[in-house]
Amino acid sequence: MYSKFAVFTFLLLSFHFSKAQKPFEPGYIVIAPNDTVRGYIDYKSWSRNPETINFKALIGEKTETYGLSDMEGFGVHGENYVKAHVDVNISATEIDNLASSPVPEVVKTVAFLLVVNNGPKGLFYLKDKDGKVQLYIRDKDGPYQLLINHRYLAANGQVVNVTYYREQLKNFFADCPGLIADQRMLPYSQQSIGKVFDRFYEKCSSQKAPVASYKPSSSLIQVGVVAGLSSSKLSFEGPVEPELVNGDFPLSNRVSGGVFLNFVFPRLKQRASLYNELAFTSYKSSIGSQTTYSDNSYSKVSTTFGFGYIKLINMIRYQIPVGGFKLFLNGGVTNGHAISVTNERMTEDRFQNSNPIVTRREVIEKAKKYEFGFIYGVGVSYKKFGLEVRQEISEGMSRYYKLTSNVKRNYFLLSYRFLEK
């Protein structure tokens, strides 16, 4: 079943990525200062500032690629970019490659800057192809000024952090004293410095018009409950205990359920998430045999395993929007601890007219209470509700290498999301 599921998942993802329409969203491009063209842009949740974009004026028309030489800026998905000639700090940041000069190495380049704040005093963001973050400030229509944060290796071998940007911001906001209460507590980040700009427009700016301020998306948190049916199949393998190895333990159908906490990654268009679930699941299954010696003589053997687990389930989930529904695939690992255990072999012996003698003992000595497994599944969600099918393959309770245990569980689950923030 695992191989069939893997093939199904591969085919579904291949179809989605090869056939599905690219996620074009409404946007605009600025060809010249007074020439803005509206249409649709292939939004890719850029983790680094893009150098080119794909644009079409109307859905269904041919896609055209625009770059730094073709336009002055663009906007899509609440993100606005402007072309700018700027300085870039290319000094190494890794300790092994730090320069010995307290002066950063700066080169000039042209890039699309993300507009963080577009008021008379503006803040702009650039994450270059090497993953280095650069922040810029601009006063009205003046030049873009690079906020410099520099590390270098001093002659004594110590790493020195030179935070020029704090003094730059102090001078930039000289007309608003006390805006930065403690410069030492101001890190070099878009979020932290962006808050300084927000405070400036709240306290010190005479501008009455609203100021557009970009807020990076934070992880979306979803909380809910899940419940349904689990169907468990226990089996054994190994050269010992032939009764267990050859025994056909029947399926055990039980109610399963729990609570979930799902962290949705915003930079992946909210399609990927880290799904976590705390759940209870259980099974109980028995096999038996009887040897008859005569009408009044026999030996009955019954073997029963039953475990109830509290499980922590961690999965990576990927969603595929289809109209108002969302198909999703997920896979990950499970870690369970048994809070109830049945591990019993009962033997009933009777000889001639004597009373039956019943004995009970453990089937597997020192059975494990910890269970590790792999889990995967598919499902569909609509608004706050979800329907899902999963399969889990876990190692069971045996700790002996000559007798391995396996538990395969199929889950049929309904979920309800009661909190999202």
Coordinates of C-alpha atoms in Angstrom, one line a residue, residues 224-388:
G224 CA -8.4 22.6 15.9
V225 CA -9.7 19.2 16.7
V226 CA -9.6 15.9 14.8
A227 CA -11.5 12.7 15.3
G228 CA -12.4 9.6 13.5
L229 CA -11.8 5.9 13.1
S230 CA -8.5 4.0 13.2
S231 CA -8.2 0.5 11.9
S232 CA -5.0 -1.3 13.1
K233 CA -3.4 -4.5 12.0
L234 CA -0.7 -6.2 14.2
S235 CA 1.8 -8.6 12.7
F236 CA 5.2 -10.3 13.7
E237 CA 8.2 -11.5 11.9
G238 CA 11.2 -13.6 12.9
P239 CA 12.5 -17.1 13.5
V240 CA 11.0 -17.5 16.9
E241 CA 7.5 -17.6 18.4
P242 CA 5.8 -19.2 15.4
E243 CA 2.4 -18.8 17.0
L244 CA 2.8 -15.0 16.8
V245 CA 4.6 -15.0 13.4
N246 CA 2.0 -17.2 11.8
G247 CA -1.0 -15.8 13.7
D248 CA -3.5 -13.7 11.8
F249 CA -4.4 -10.9 14.2
P250 CA -7.8 -9.4 13.1
L251 CA -8.2 -5.7 12.4
S252 CA -8.9 -3.6 15.4
N253 CA -11.3 -0.7 14.8
R254 CA -11.3 2.0 17.4
V255 CA -12.1 5.7 17.8
S256 CA -9.1 8.0 17.5
G257 CA -8.8 11.8 18.0
G258 CA -6.9 14.7 19.3
V259 CA -6.0 18.4 18.8
F260 CA -3.8 19.9 16.2
L261 CA -1.5 23.0 15.8
N262 CA -0.6 23.9 12.2
F263 CA 2.1 26.4 11.3
V264 CA 1.5 27.8 7.8
F265 CA 4.6 29.2 6.0
P266 CA 3.6 32.6 4.5
R267 CA 6.5 32.8 2.0
L268 CA 5.3 29.6 0.2
K269 CA 1.9 31.2 -0.6
Q270 CA 0.5 29.4 2.5
R271 CA 0.7 26.1 0.6
A272 CA 3.2 24.5 2.9
S273 CA 2.9 24.0 6.6
L274 CA 4.2 22.2 9.6
Y275 CA 1.4 20.2 11.1
N276 CA 1.5 18.9 14.7
E277 CA -1.0 16.8 16.4
L278 CA -1.4 15.4 19.9
A279 CA -3.7 12.4 19.6
F280 CA -5.0 9.2 21.3
T281 CA -5.1 6.0 19.4
S282 CA -5.5 2.4 20.5
Y283 CA -5.9 -1.2 19.3
K284 CA -6.8 -4.6 20.8
S285 CA -6.5 -7.8 18.9
S286 CA -6.5 -11.5 19.9
I287 CA -5.7 -14.9 18.3
G288 CA -6.5 -18.3 19.7
S289 CA -6.0 -21.9 19.1
Q290 CA -7.3 -25.2 20.7
T291 CA -5.9 -28.7 20.8
T292 CA -8.4 -31.4 21.6
Y293 CA -7.2 -34.7 23.1
S294 CA -10.6 -36.2 23.8
D295 CA -14.1 -35.2 24.6
N296 CA -13.1 -34.0 28.0
S297 CA -9.5 -33.1 27.4
Y298 CA -8.3 -30.0 25.6
S299 CA -5.9 -27.1 25.7
K300 CA -7.0 -23.6 24.7
V301 CA -4.5 -20.8 24.1
S302 CA -5.6 -17.2 23.7
T303 CA -3.1 -14.4 22.9
T304 CA -4.2 -10.7 23.3
F305 CA -2.3 -7.5 22.7
G306 CA -3.9 -4.1 23.4
F307 CA -2.2 -0.8 23.6
G308 CA -3.5 2.7 24.0
Y309 CA -1.1 5.5 23.0
I310 CA -0.7 9.2 23.4
K311 CA 1.0 10.2 20.2
L312 CA 2.8 13.3 18.9
I313 CA 2.4 13.5 15.2
N314 CA 4.6 15.8 13.1
M315 CA 4.1 16.2 9.4
I316 CA 5.0 18.5 6.5
R317 CA 1.7 19.4 4.7
Y318 CA 1.4 20.7 1.1
Q319 CA -1.9 22.2 -0.1
I320 CA -3.2 22.5 -3.6
P321 CA -6.1 25.0 -4.1
V322 CA -8.9 23.6 -6.3
G323 CA -11.8 26.1 -6.5
G324 CA -13.1 26.7 -2.9
F325 CA -11.5 23.4 -1.7
K326 CA -7.9 22.6 -0.8
L327 CA -6.4 19.2 -1.5
F328 CA -3.5 18.4 0.7
L329 CA -0.8 15.8 1.1
N330 CA 1.2 15.3 4.2
G331 CA 3.9 13.0 5.6
G332 CA 6.0 12.7 8.7
V333 CA 6.8 10.8 11.9
T334 CA 4.9 9.7 15.0
N335 CA 6.1 9.2 18.5
G336 CA 3.8 7.4 20.9
H337 CA 3.8 6.4 24.6
A338 CA 1.5 3.7 25.8
I339 CA -0.7 4.6 28.7
S340 CA -2.6 1.3 28.7
V341 CA -1.2 -2.1 28.0
T342 CA -2.6 -5.6 27.5
N343 CA 0.1 -8.2 26.8
E344 CA -1.4 -11.5 27.9
R345 CA -1.4 -15.2 26.9
M346 CA -4.1 -17.2 28.6
T347 CA -4.0 -21.0 28.6
E348 CA -6.9 -23.1 29.7
D349 CA -6.1 -26.8 30.2
R350 CA -8.6 -29.6 31.1
F351 CA -7.9 -33.3 31.5
Q352 CA -10.7 -35.8 31.7
N353 CA -13.2 -34.8 34.4
S354 CA -11.0 -32.4 36.3
N355 CA -11.7 -28.6 36.5
P356 CA -10.1 -26.4 33.9
I357 CA -6.8 -24.9 34.9
V358 CA -6.3 -21.3 33.7
T359 CA -2.9 -19.7 33.6
R360 CA -2.0 -16.2 32.5
R361 CA 1.4 -14.7 31.6
E362 CA 3.0 -12.0 29.6
V363 CA 3.5 -12.8 25.9
I364 CA 6.4 -10.5 25.4
E365 CA 8.6 -9.8 28.4
K366 CA 9.4 -6.1 28.9
A367 CA 7.2 -5.0 26.0
K368 CA 8.1 -1.5 24.8
K369 CA 5.8 1.4 25.7
Y370 CA 7.5 3.8 23.2
E371 CA 6.5 3.4 19.6
F372 CA 8.0 5.2 16.6
G373 CA 6.4 5.3 13.2
F374 CA 6.1 6.9 9.8
I375 CA 2.8 8.4 8.7
Y376 CA 1.4 9.9 5.4
G377 CA -2.0 10.8 4.0
V378 CA -4.2 12.8 1.7
G379 CA -7.2 14.9 2.4
V380 CA -9.4 17.8 1.4
S381 CA -10.5 20.9 3.4
Y382 CA -13.3 23.3 2.9
K383 CA -13.4 26.5 5.0
K384 CA -13.0 25.2 8.6
F385 CA -13.7 21.5 7.9
G386 CA -11.4 18.8 6.7
L387 CA -11.6 15.1 5.6
E388 CA -8.5 13.0 5.6

